[in-house]
Coordinates of C-alpha atoms and ligand atoms in Angstrom, one line a residue:
Chain C
M1 CA 5.1 -28.2 12.4
A2 CA 4.8 -31.6 13.9
A3 CA 5.6 -30.4 17.4
E4 CA 3.1 -27.6 17.1
Q5 CA 0.4 -27.6 19.7
M6 CA -3.1 -27.8 18.3
L7 CA -6.1 -26.3 20.1
P8 CA -9.3 -28.2 20.2
F9 CA -11.2 -25.6 18.2
E10 CA -8.6 -26.0 15.4
K11 CA -9.3 -29.7 15.1
P12 CA -11.8 -29.5 12.1
I13 CA -9.2 -27.6 10.2
S14 CA -6.4 -29.9 11.0
D15 CA -8.5 -32.9 10.2
L16 CA -9.2 -31.5 6.8
R17 CA -5.5 -30.7 6.3
E18 CA -4.8 -34.4 7.1
K19 CA -7.4 -35.5 4.6
I20 CA -5.8 -33.4 1.9
A21 CA -2.4 -34.8 2.7
T22 CA -3.7 -38.3 2.5
L23 CA -5.3 -37.6 -0.9
K24 CA -2.0 -36.2 -2.1
T25 CA -0.1 -39.3 -1.0
L26 CA -2.7 -41.5 -2.6
A27 CA -2.5 -39.6 -5.9
E28 CA 1.2 -39.9 -5.9
S29 CA 1.3 -43.7 -5.1
N30 CA -1.6 -44.7 -7.4
G31 CA -0.9 -42.2 -10.1
M32 CA -4.6 -41.1 -10.0
D33 CA -5.7 -37.5 -10.5
F34 CA -7.4 -36.0 -7.4
S35 CA -6.3 -32.5 -8.3
E36 CA -9.8 -31.1 -8.6
E37 CA -10.9 -32.6 -5.2
I38 CA -7.7 -31.4 -3.6
A39 CA -8.2 -27.9 -4.9
R40 CA -11.8 -27.9 -3.7
L41 CA -10.7 -29.1 -0.2
E42 CA -7.9 -26.6 0.0
E43 CA -10.3 -23.8 -0.8
K44 CA -12.7 -25.0 1.8
C45 CA -9.9 -25.2 4.3
K46 CA -8.8 -21.6 3.6
Q47 CA -12.4 -20.5 4.1
M48 CA -12.7 -22.4 7.4
E49 CA -9.5 -20.8 8.7
E50 CA -10.7 -17.4 7.7
E51 CA -14.1 -17.9 9.4
L52 CA -12.5 -19.3 12.6
Y53 CA -9.6 -16.9 13.0
N54 CA -11.5 -13.7 12.1
E55 CA -14.1 -14.5 14.7
L56 CA -12.1 -15.9 17.6
S57 CA -14.0 -15.8 20.9
P58 CA -12.3 -14.4 24.0
A59 CA -11.8 -17.9 25.3
Q60 CA -10.2 -19.0 22.0
K61 CA -7.9 -16.0 22.2
M62 CA -7.0 -16.9 25.7
H63 CA -6.0 -20.3 24.6
I64 CA -3.8 -18.9 21.8
A65 CA -2.3 -16.3 24.2
R66 CA -1.3 -19.2 26.5
L67 CA 0.2 -21.5 23.8
H68 CA 3.5 -22.9 24.8
Q69 CA 5.0 -22.1 21.4
R70 CA 3.8 -18.5 21.4
P71 CA 6.8 -16.1 21.1
T72 CA 8.2 -14.9 24.4
S73 CA 9.8 -11.6 25.5
L74 CA 13.2 -12.8 24.5
D75 CA 12.0 -13.8 21.0
F76 CA 10.6 -10.4 20.4
I77 CA 13.6 -8.6 21.9
H78 CA 15.9 -10.4 19.5
A79 CA 13.5 -9.9 16.6
V80 CA 12.7 -6.2 17.1
F81 CA 15.8 -4.7 18.7
T82 CA 19.6 -4.9 18.0
D83 CA 22.6 -4.9 20.3
F84 CA 20.6 -6.4 23.2
M85 CA 22.7 -6.6 26.3
E86 CA 21.0 -8.4 29.2
L87 CA 21.6 -7.0 32.7
H88 CA 21.0 -9.0 35.8
G89 CA 19.9 -8.7 39.4
D90 CA 18.1 -6.4 41.8
R91 CA 21.2 -5.6 43.9
L92 CA 19.3 -6.7 47.0
F93 CA 18.6 -10.4 46.9
A94 CA 18.9 -12.3 43.6
D95 CA 18.5 -12.4 39.9
D96 CA 14.9 -13.4 39.2
L97 CA 14.9 -15.1 35.7
A98 CA 11.1 -14.6 35.4
I99 CA 12.1 -11.1 34.4
V100 CA 14.6 -10.3 31.7
G101 CA 15.9 -6.8 30.9
G102 CA 18.7 -4.8 29.6
L103 CA 19.9 -2.3 27.0
A104 CA 19.1 -2.5 23.3
K105 CA 18.7 -0.3 20.3
L106 CA 15.5 0.3 18.4
N107 CA 16.2 1.7 15.0
G108 CA 19.6 2.8 16.3
L109 CA 18.1 4.5 19.4
P110 CA 19.3 3.2 22.8
V111 CA 16.4 2.0 25.0
T112 CA 15.9 -0.1 28.1
V113 CA 13.8 -3.1 27.4
I114 CA 12.3 -5.3 30.1
G115 CA 9.9 -8.3 30.0
H116 CA 8.4 -11.2 31.8
Q117 CA 10.0 -14.4 30.6
R118 CA 8.4 -17.8 30.4
G119 CA 10.5 -20.9 29.9
K120 CA 11.1 -22.6 26.6
D121 CA 11.0 -26.1 28.1
T122 CA 10.2 -27.7 31.5
K123 CA 13.7 -27.1 32.9
D124 CA 13.8 -23.5 31.7
N125 CA 10.3 -23.0 33.0
I126 CA 11.2 -24.1 36.4
A127 CA 14.2 -21.8 36.5
R128 CA 12.0 -18.9 35.4
F129 CA 9.0 -19.8 37.6
F130 CA 6.8 -20.0 34.5
G131 CA 7.2 -16.2 34.1
S132 CA 5.8 -15.4 37.5
P133 CA 8.2 -13.0 39.3
H134 CA 9.2 -12.8 42.9
P135 CA 9.7 -9.4 44.5
E136 CA 13.4 -9.5 43.3
G137 CA 12.1 -9.7 39.7
F138 CA 10.0 -6.5 40.1
R139 CA 12.9 -4.9 41.9
K140 CA 15.3 -5.8 39.1
A141 CA 12.8 -4.2 36.7
L142 CA 12.6 -1.1 38.8
R143 CA 16.4 -0.8 39.0
L144 CA 16.7 -1.0 35.2
M145 CA 13.9 1.6 34.8
Q146 CA 15.6 3.9 37.3
Q147 CA 18.8 3.5 35.3
A148 CA 16.9 4.3 32.1
N149 CA 15.3 7.4 33.7
K150 CA 18.7 8.6 34.8
F151 CA 20.3 8.3 31.4
N152 CA 17.2 9.6 29.6
R153 CA 16.4 6.3 27.7
P154 CA 12.9 5.3 26.7
I155 CA 11.6 2.3 28.5
I156 CA 9.9 -0.5 26.6
T157 CA 8.2 -3.3 28.6
L158 CA 6.8 -6.6 27.4
I159 CA 4.1 -8.1 29.5
D160 CA 3.5 -11.9 29.6
T161 CA 2.7 -13.4 32.9
K162 CA 0.0 -15.4 34.6
G163 CA 0.7 -13.1 37.6
A164 CA 3.2 -12.6 40.4
Y165 CA 4.5 -15.8 42.0
P166 CA 2.1 -17.0 44.7
G167 CA 4.6 -18.4 47.2
N168 CA 5.5 -17.9 50.8
T169 CA 9.0 -16.7 50.1
A170 CA 7.6 -14.1 47.7
E171 CA 5.2 -12.9 50.5
E172 CA 8.0 -12.8 53.1
R173 CA 10.1 -10.6 50.8
G174 CA 7.3 -8.1 50.2
Q175 CA 5.5 -9.1 47.0
S176 CA 2.8 -6.4 47.6
E177 CA 5.4 -3.7 48.3
A178 CA 7.5 -4.6 45.3
I179 CA 4.5 -4.3 42.9
A180 CA 3.1 -1.2 44.6
R181 CA 6.5 0.5 44.4
N182 CA 6.8 -0.2 40.7
L183 CA 3.4 1.4 40.1
R184 CA 4.3 4.5 41.9
E185 CA 7.8 4.9 40.5
M186 CA 6.7 4.2 36.9
A187 CA 4.2 7.0 37.3
G188 CA 7.1 9.4 38.0
F189 CA 9.7 8.7 35.4
G190 CA 10.4 11.5 33.0
V191 CA 11.1 9.3 30.0
P192 CA 8.7 7.7 27.4
I193 CA 7.3 4.4 28.6
I194 CA 5.6 2.0 26.2
C195 CA 4.2 -1.3 27.5
I196 CA 3.1 -4.1 25.2
V197 CA 1.0 -7.1 26.4
I198 CA 2.4 -9.9 24.2
G199 CA 0.6 -12.9 25.7
E200 CA -1.2 -13.1 29.0
G201 CA -1.4 -10.0 31.2
G202 CA -2.4 -11.4 34.6
S203 CA -3.2 -9.2 37.6
G204 CA -0.8 -7.0 39.6
G205 CA 2.2 -9.0 38.4
A206 CA 1.5 -7.7 34.8
L207 CA 0.6 -4.2 35.9
A208 CA 3.9 -3.9 37.7
L209 CA 5.5 -3.5 34.3
G210 CA 2.4 -1.7 32.9
V211 CA 2.3 1.9 33.8
G212 CA 3.2 3.4 30.5
N213 CA 2.3 6.5 28.4
R214 CA 1.0 4.0 25.9
V215 CA -0.2 0.5 26.5
L216 CA -0.4 -1.7 23.4
M217 CA -1.6 -5.3 23.0
L218 CA -1.0 -8.0 20.5
E219 CA -4.3 -9.0 18.7
N220 CA -4.7 -12.3 20.6
A221 CA -3.2 -11.2 23.9
I222 CA -5.4 -11.0 27.1
Y223 CA -5.3 -8.7 30.1
S224 CA -7.3 -9.0 33.3
A225 CA -7.4 -8.3 37.1
I226 CA -7.6 -12.0 37.8
S227 CA -7.2 -15.0 35.6
P228 CA -10.4 -16.4 34.1
N229 CA -9.5 -19.6 35.9
G230 CA -9.3 -17.8 39.2
A231 CA -12.5 -15.9 38.5
A232 CA -14.3 -19.1 37.7
S233 CA -13.2 -20.8 40.8
I234 CA -14.4 -17.9 42.9
L235 CA -17.7 -17.4 41.1
W236 CA -18.7 -20.9 40.4
K237 CA -16.2 -22.9 42.5
D238 CA -15.1 -24.5 39.3
A239 CA -11.8 -23.4 37.6
T240 CA -12.7 -25.5 34.5
K241 CA -15.4 -22.9 33.7
A242 CA -12.6 -20.5 32.7
D243 CA -13.9 -20.3 29.2
I244 CA -17.2 -18.9 30.4
A245 CA -15.4 -16.4 32.7
A246 CA -13.2 -15.3 29.8
E247 CA -16.3 -14.3 27.9
A248 CA -17.7 -12.2 30.8
M249 CA -14.5 -10.5 31.9
K250 CA -13.7 -8.5 28.8
I251 CA -10.1 -9.5 28.5
T252 CA -9.4 -9.1 24.8
A253 CA -7.4 -6.3 23.1
K254 CA -10.6 -5.2 21.3
D255 CA -12.4 -4.8 24.6
L256 CA -9.6 -3.0 26.3
L257 CA -9.3 -0.6 23.4
E258 CA -13.0 0.3 23.9
F259 CA -12.4 0.9 27.6
E260 CA -9.5 3.1 26.6
V261 CA -7.2 1.1 28.8
I262 CA -4.9 0.5 25.8
E263 CA -4.1 2.8 22.9
D264 CA -3.5 0.4 20.0
I265 CA -3.7 -3.2 18.8
I266 CA -0.8 -5.0 17.0
E267 CA -1.8 -7.3 14.2
E268 CA -1.0 -11.0 14.4
P269 CA -0.9 -13.5 11.5
Q270 CA -3.8 -15.7 11.0
G271 CA -3.9 -18.3 13.8
G272 CA -1.6 -16.4 16.1
A273 CA 1.8 -14.9 16.6
H274 CA 3.4 -18.3 16.8
K275 CA 2.6 -19.0 13.1
D276 CA 5.0 -16.2 12.0
L277 CA 7.3 -14.5 14.5
A278 CA 9.0 -12.4 11.9
F279 CA 5.7 -11.0 10.7
T280 CA 4.5 -10.3 14.2
A281 CA 7.8 -8.7 15.2
E282 CA 7.6 -6.4 12.2
R283 CA 4.1 -5.2 13.0
L284 CA 5.1 -4.7 16.7
K285 CA 8.2 -2.7 15.7
E286 CA 6.1 -0.5 13.4
K287 CA 3.5 0.3 16.1
L288 CA 6.2 0.7 18.8
W289 CA 8.1 3.2 16.7
K290 CA 5.0 5.1 15.7
H291 CA 4.0 5.6 19.3
L292 CA 7.6 6.3 20.5
A293 CA 8.0 9.0 17.8
E294 CA 5.0 10.8 19.3
L295 CA 6.5 10.7 22.8
L296 CA 10.1 11.5 22.0
P297 CA 9.6 15.3 21.5
M298 CA 7.8 15.6 24.9
T299 CA 9.5 17.1 28.0
S300 CA 9.8 15.1 31.2
E301 CA 7.0 17.0 32.8
Q302 CA 4.8 16.5 29.8
L303 CA 5.5 12.8 29.8
I304 CA 4.6 12.5 33.5
E305 CA 1.5 14.5 33.0
D306 CA 0.5 12.5 30.0
R307 CA 0.9 9.2 31.9
Y308 CA -1.0 10.5 34.9
N309 CA -3.9 11.6 32.7
K310 CA -4.0 8.3 30.9
F311 CA -4.6 6.3 34.2
R312 CA -6.5 9.1 35.9
K313 CA -9.5 8.8 33.6
I314 CA -9.9 5.1 33.9
G315 CA -12.9 3.9 35.9
E316 CA -16.7 4.1 35.5
F317 CA -19.1 5.3 38.3
R318 CA -22.0 7.6 38.8
M319 CA -23.3 10.1 41.3
A320 CA -26.5 8.8 43.0
E321 CA -29.5 11.1 43.2
A322 CA -29.1 13.5 46.0
A323 CA -32.7 12.8 47.0
S324 CA -32.0 9.2 47.8
K325 CA -29.1 10.1 50.1
E326 CA -29.7 9.9 53.8
I327 CA -28.8 13.3 55.1
P328 CA -27.9 13.5 58.7
E329 CA -29.8 16.2 60.6
E330 CA -26.8 18.2 61.6
V331 CA -25.8 18.6 58.0
A332 CA -29.2 19.7 57.0
E333 CA -29.2 22.3 59.7
E334 CA -25.8 23.8 59.0
P335 CA -24.5 23.0 55.5
G336 CA -21.8 25.7 55.8
A337 CA -20.6 27.7 52.8
E338 CA -17.1 26.4 53.2
A339 CA -18.3 22.9 53.3
S340 CA -20.0 23.0 49.9
E341 CA -17.0 24.8 48.5
M342 CA -14.9 21.9 49.6
T343 CA -17.2 19.4 48.0
E344 CA -16.8 21.2 44.7
S345 CA -13.0 21.3 45.0
A346 CA -12.9 17.6 45.8
K347 CA -14.8 16.7 42.7
V348 CA -12.5 18.3 40.2
Chain G
M1 CA 0.4 30.4 61.5
Q2 CA -0.2 27.0 62.8
I3 CA -2.1 24.4 60.9
K4 CA -4.2 23.9 64.0
D5 CA -5.5 27.5 63.9
L6 CA -6.4 27.3 60.2
F7 CA -8.3 24.1 60.9
S8 CA -10.4 25.3 63.8
K9 CA -11.9 28.0 61.6
K10 CA -13.4 25.5 59.3
K11 CA -17.0 24.5 59.7
Y12 CA -17.6 20.8 59.9
A13 CA -20.7 18.9 59.5
T14 CA -21.1 16.5 62.5
I15 CA -22.0 13.3 60.9
P16 CA -20.9 9.9 62.0
S17 CA -21.0 9.7 65.8
E18 CA -24.6 8.3 65.6
R19 CA -23.9 6.2 62.6
P20 CA -21.7 3.4 63.9
K21 CA -24.4 2.3 66.3
R22 CA -26.6 1.3 63.5
D23 CA -23.9 -1.0 62.2
I24 CA -23.8 -3.1 65.3
P25 CA -25.8 -6.3 64.8
E26 CA -28.9 -6.8 67.0
G27 CA -28.2 -8.8 70.1
L28 CA -26.6 -8.2 73.4
M29 CA -23.8 -10.8 73.2
N30 CA -20.8 -11.4 71.0
K31 CA -18.7 -14.5 70.6
C32 CA -15.0 -14.0 69.9
S33 CA -14.1 -15.7 66.6
K34 CA -10.6 -16.4 67.9
C35 CA -11.0 -17.7 71.5
G36 CA -14.8 -18.2 71.7
T37 CA -15.2 -15.9 74.7
I38 CA -18.7 -14.5 75.0
Q39 CA -18.9 -10.8 75.8
Y40 CA -21.6 -8.2 76.2
S41 CA -21.8 -6.1 73.1
K42 CA -21.7 -3.0 75.3
E43 CA -18.5 -4.1 77.0
L44 CA -17.0 -5.0 73.7
D45 CA -17.8 -1.6 72.3
K46 CA -16.3 0.1 75.3
N47 CA -13.2 -2.0 74.6
L48 CA -13.1 -0.7 71.0
K49 CA -14.2 -4.1 69.8
V50 CA -11.1 -5.8 71.0
C51 CA -11.6 -9.1 72.8
S52 CA -10.9 -8.6 76.5
S53 CA -9.8 -12.2 76.8
C54 CA -7.4 -12.8 73.9
G55 CA -6.9 -9.4 72.4
H56 CA -8.5 -10.3 69.1
H57 CA -9.3 -7.2 67.1
Y58 CA -12.8 -7.5 65.6
R59 CA -13.3 -6.1 62.2
L60 CA -14.8 -2.6 62.1
S61 CA -17.0 -0.9 59.6
A62 CA -15.8 2.4 58.1
W63 CA -18.0 4.5 60.3
E64 CA -17.1 2.7 63.4
R65 CA -13.4 3.3 62.6
I66 CA -14.1 7.0 61.9
G67 CA -15.9 7.3 65.2
M68 CA -12.9 5.9 67.0
T69 CA -10.3 7.8 65.2
L70 CA -11.3 11.3 64.3
D71 CA -11.8 14.1 66.9
D72 CA -15.5 14.0 68.1
G73 CA -16.0 11.3 65.4
R74 CA -16.5 14.1 62.9
L75 CA -15.9 13.7 59.2
Y76 CA -16.5 16.1 56.4
E77 CA -17.3 13.5 53.8
Y78 CA -16.2 13.7 50.2
D79 CA -18.1 12.1 47.3
A80 CA -20.7 10.5 49.5
E81 CA -23.0 10.0 46.6
M82 CA -20.6 8.2 44.3
E83 CA -21.6 4.6 43.5
S84 CA -20.7 1.7 41.3
V85 CA -22.1 1.0 37.8
D86 CA -21.7 -2.2 35.8
P87 CA -19.3 -1.2 33.0
L88 CA -18.6 -4.8 31.9
E89 CA -22.2 -5.9 32.1
F90 CA -20.9 -8.7 34.2
P91 CA -23.4 -11.4 35.0
G92 CA -25.0 -10.9 38.4
Y93 CA -23.0 -7.7 39.3
K94 CA -25.9 -5.3 39.4
G95 CA -27.9 -7.6 41.8
K96 CA -24.9 -8.1 44.0
L97 CA -24.3 -4.4 44.3
E98 CA -27.9 -3.8 45.2
Q99 CA -27.6 -6.5 47.8
Q100 CA -24.5 -5.0 49.3
R101 CA -26.1 -1.5 49.5
Q102 CA -29.1 -3.0 51.3
K103 CA -26.8 -4.9 53.7
N104 CA -24.9 -1.6 54.4
P105 CA -27.4 1.2 54.5
N106 CA -24.6 3.7 55.5
L107 CA -22.3 2.8 52.6
R108 CA -22.5 3.2 48.9
D109 CA -19.3 1.4 48.3
A110 CA -16.3 -0.1 50.1
V111 CA -14.6 3.2 51.1
V112 CA -15.6 6.4 52.9
T113 CA -13.4 9.5 52.3
G114 CA -13.3 13.0 53.7
E115 CA -11.6 15.4 56.1
G116 CA -11.4 15.4 59.8
A117 CA -8.9 16.0 62.7
I118 CA -6.8 13.9 65.0
N119 CA -5.8 15.6 68.2
G120 CA -6.6 18.9 66.5
L121 CA -4.5 18.3 63.5
P122 CA -6.3 18.2 60.2
V123 CA -6.1 15.2 58.0
V124 CA -7.7 13.7 54.8
V125 CA -8.8 10.2 55.5
A126 CA -10.0 7.2 53.5
V127 CA -11.5 4.3 55.5
M128 CA -12.3 1.1 53.8
S129 CA -15.1 -1.3 55.0
F130 CA -14.8 -5.0 54.6
D131 CA -18.6 -5.4 55.1
F132 CA -19.2 -4.0 51.6
F133 CA -18.3 -6.4 48.9
S134 CA -15.3 -7.8 50.9
G135 CA -13.7 -4.4 50.6
S136 CA -13.0 -5.1 46.9
M137 CA -11.6 -2.3 44.8
G138 CA -13.5 -1.3 41.8
S139 CA -13.8 2.1 40.0
V140 CA -15.5 3.8 42.9
V141 CA -12.9 2.8 45.5
G142 CA -10.1 3.8 43.2
E143 CA -11.7 7.1 42.2
K144 CA -12.6 8.1 45.8
I145 CA -9.1 7.3 47.1
T146 CA -7.5 9.2 44.2
R147 CA -9.7 12.2 44.7
A148 CA -8.9 12.1 48.4
I149 CA -5.2 12.1 47.7
E150 CA -5.6 14.9 45.2
A151 CA -7.5 16.9 47.8
A152 CA -4.8 16.3 50.4
H153 CA -2.2 17.5 47.8
E154 CA -4.2 20.6 47.0
K155 CA -4.9 21.5 50.6
K156 CA -1.4 20.5 51.8
L157 CA -2.8 18.1 54.4
P158 CA -1.6 14.7 55.5
M159 CA -3.3 11.6 54.0
L160 CA -4.4 8.8 56.2
I161 CA -5.8 5.5 54.8
F162 CA -7.2 2.6 56.8
S163 CA -7.2 -0.3 54.4
T164 CA -9.1 -3.6 54.4
S165 CA -9.9 -5.5 51.2
G166 CA -10.1 -8.9 49.7
G167 CA -8.5 -7.5 46.5
A168 CA -9.7 -6.6 43.1
R169 CA -13.5 -6.2 42.2
M170 CA -13.5 -9.1 39.8
Q171 CA -16.8 -7.9 38.2
E172 CA -14.9 -4.8 37.0
S173 CA -11.9 -6.8 35.9
I174 CA -9.5 -4.6 34.0
L175 CA -11.0 -1.3 35.3
S176 CA -10.5 -2.6 38.8
L177 CA -6.8 -3.5 38.0
M178 CA -6.2 0.0 36.7
Q179 CA -7.3 1.6 39.9
M180 CA -4.1 0.2 41.4
A181 CA -2.1 2.3 38.9
K182 CA -4.4 5.3 39.3
T183 CA -4.1 5.5 43.1
S184 CA -0.4 4.8 43.0
A185 CA 0.2 7.5 40.4
A186 CA -1.7 10.0 42.6
L187 CA 0.6 9.1 45.5
S188 CA 3.6 9.6 43.2
K189 CA 2.6 13.2 42.8
F190 CA 1.5 13.8 46.3
Q191 CA 4.5 12.2 48.0
G192 CA 6.8 13.6 45.4
A193 CA 5.7 17.0 46.5
G194 CA 6.4 16.3 50.1
G195 CA 3.0 15.1 51.2
L196 CA 2.8 12.8 54.2
F197 CA 0.9 9.5 53.8
I198 CA 0.2 7.2 56.8
S199 CA -1.1 3.8 55.8
V200 CA -2.8 1.5 58.3
F201 CA -3.4 -2.1 57.3
T202 CA -6.4 -3.7 59.1
D203 CA -7.7 -7.2 58.9
P204 CA -7.6 -8.3 56.1
T205 CA -5.8 -6.4 53.4
M206 CA -5.0 -8.6 50.4
G207 CA -4.3 -8.5 46.7
G208 CA -4.7 -5.3 44.6
V209 CA -5.1 -3.0 47.6
S210 CA -2.2 -4.4 49.4
A211 CA -0.2 -4.2 46.2
S212 CA -0.9 -0.6 45.5
F213 CA -1.6 2.4 47.8
A214 CA -1.8 0.5 51.1
S215 CA 1.9 -0.5 50.8
L216 CA 3.1 2.9 49.8
G217 CA 2.8 4.8 53.1
D218 CA 5.7 6.9 54.4
Y219 CA 4.7 5.0 57.5
N220 CA 3.0 1.6 57.2
L221 CA 1.2 0.6 60.4
A222 CA -1.0 -2.4 61.1
E223 CA -3.4 -3.6 63.7
P224 CA -2.4 -6.8 65.7
G225 CA -3.3 -10.0 63.9
A226 CA -4.3 -8.3 60.7
L227 CA -3.9 -10.5 57.7
V228 CA -1.8 -8.6 55.1
G229 CA -0.4 -10.1 51.8
F230 CA -0.7 -10.4 48.1
A231 CA -1.6 -13.9 47.4
G232 CA -4.1 -15.9 49.5
R233 CA -3.0 -18.7 51.8
I234 CA -4.9 -21.4 49.9
V235 CA -3.4 -20.4 46.6
I236 CA 0.1 -20.4 48.1
E237 CA -0.4 -23.8 49.8
Q238 CA -1.5 -25.3 46.5
T239 CA 1.6 -23.8 44.8
I240 CA 4.2 -24.9 47.3
R241 CA 2.4 -28.0 48.4
Q242 CA 3.1 -27.3 52.1
K243 CA 1.1 -26.2 55.1
L244 CA 1.9 -22.6 56.0
P245 CA 2.5 -21.6 59.7
D246 CA -0.6 -20.3 61.6
N247 CA 0.9 -16.8 61.9
F248 CA 1.6 -16.6 58.1
Q249 CA 0.8 -13.1 56.7
T250 CA -0.2 -11.7 60.1
A251 CA 0.9 -8.2 60.9
E252 CA 3.4 -9.6 63.4
F253 CA 4.8 -11.9 60.7
N254 CA 5.1 -9.1 58.2
M255 CA 6.9 -6.8 60.7
Q256 CA 9.3 -9.6 61.5
H257 CA 10.0 -9.8 57.8
G258 CA 10.7 -6.1 57.5
Q259 CA 7.4 -5.2 55.7
L260 CA 5.9 -2.9 58.4
D261 CA 7.0 0.0 60.6
L262 CA 4.8 -0.8 63.5
V263 CA 2.0 -3.0 64.8
V264 CA -0.3 -0.8 66.9
H265 CA -3.0 -1.9 69.3
R266 CA -6.4 -0.3 68.6
K267 CA -6.4 1.5 71.9
D268 CA -3.1 3.2 70.9
M269 CA -3.9 3.8 67.3
K270 CA -5.2 7.4 67.5
T271 CA -2.4 8.4 69.8
T272 CA 0.2 6.9 67.5
I273 CA -1.2 8.6 64.4
G274 CA -1.5 11.8 66.4
K275 CA 2.2 11.6 67.3
L276 CA 3.2 11.0 63.7
L277 CA 1.2 13.9 62.6
D278 CA 2.7 16.1 65.3
M279 CA 6.2 15.0 64.2
H280 CA 5.4 16.5 60.8
T281 CA 4.0 19.7 62.0
V282 CA 6.3 22.6 61.3
R283 CA 6.4 25.0 64.2
E284 CA 7.3 28.6 63.8
G285 CA 10.8 29.4 65.0
L286 CA 11.7 25.8 65.3
S287 CA 12.3 24.8 61.7
H288 CA 15.9 24.6 60.7
G289 CA 17.5 26.0 57.6
G290 CA 14.6 28.2 56.7
Ligands
ZN401 ZN1 -11.0 -13.6 72.1

């Protein structure tokens, strides 16, 4: 507990907890009876926790999602699956440790599981590029997914990255192409794909593992096109305004469920997944199995179509009033029957 | 029957040949942003907006590009009336959209899509415009490109995209990100069914557009000097704490690193695309196997 990172908005609660601890020590050393006061404060503390954690703001969730001690992909892989066998390398350039993946069993069923992997300490983080993959990481993921597709294994991905690694070597080796290829190939696999955002889902680097039949999110996870810090520095030339950007950007699981970008939310214990990994892993496993059970009876064609339709319908727009449109003379003179027909077919 | 014959029967609305001219800023002279040479706008136009002194390719609006690329500059436009809404109720987005539409009276968003022909060969095209909201991809760009790919699929026509984009439309956050998956999934179907996709990177093509459909061409071309990449130079320099070379992320740099098929001068672009299309035209009596 001592090493646990505390967030600024948790300070009133931790102050109160400290006060209770002091009272308890006092009572012990002086033999005085503070039990009534302690009970009262503990009740108050519980109430404060409920109020805070049930009404977390998007920015507060963002801070929880980014906690160093938040469970990583490997933590969940070991807690949810059995018989995990990690597999390495993209067969082209290197083994990017920012992505882990391999074979495992889920309730006895062989699956391929892949995730972004942050480091556990500074040294580990440097080796894993803080969970930000190079092209070789995305290509390793693709190789493992192609393998899963060949052997008809469901694919489970765990998303937890600030984004693809922004470095010159990553660009030189085709960062854009690596991400783009994953998006296209994932769309075409004839096996069930379930993607779970467990921490931070940042930009294309997250989406490169995110084209699934079902996309789920942990309760405090976030998912966005650009990090709130990046948005703040573009909008207000001030990255420290990330909290304000987080509110505007609709990054929480609840928001994304409303936009039908995700299908389900996985409950976390009060305060966040790091408070109780076993509890979170159990909830994750339940939801994962529930959704997988719905997908397993589907044919390859059905799975591909289902995934296509999921992404096909995302996006909001409108058709402007025809009257306000500037119609070039030539069109007005000769609209052409075929032309209007084509317009219709293009709008399906 | 040849595709060419089929095509010539279609009626096309002549649209854009007059349009590009409206996009050209007032004034008779232009100063090259690369070498500083001052040129008459008329001369520059005649030179396809390429600096006669240093070869710098000026950025083009979608309609200028269409005028230069399609036969007679004719496009049968799809979804011309589609426009952006503000699904996230993002602070300032509505006003910014209005401002962009006023600045670009010929555009409703950052992409124009439709059908046309190149050297008589029919093609579905999507042409992006950096002038509109830095070519950023929101729901409208994603939807119009997806519809264009689906139309190409349905009509068994080749797909041609000229990309230019600063990346995601931040104001549509997650919906913007998902357009990357949507357009790429459409390409998965189209290319999986044998469809031909020619992608042309123009200056600049970055972020979410570069990391989705733009990189997925069966042939990936670029204009000289076009900036193409995922992360921006400033972010990368901050990460690696080094200065990057001047040519970093240029088309030439990308080709050197194996990321492009070809860098094509603007004056040769139409011919090159025409050749590619021709190479994929099945001729009666010449196809092997059967
Ligand atoms: Zn010049």
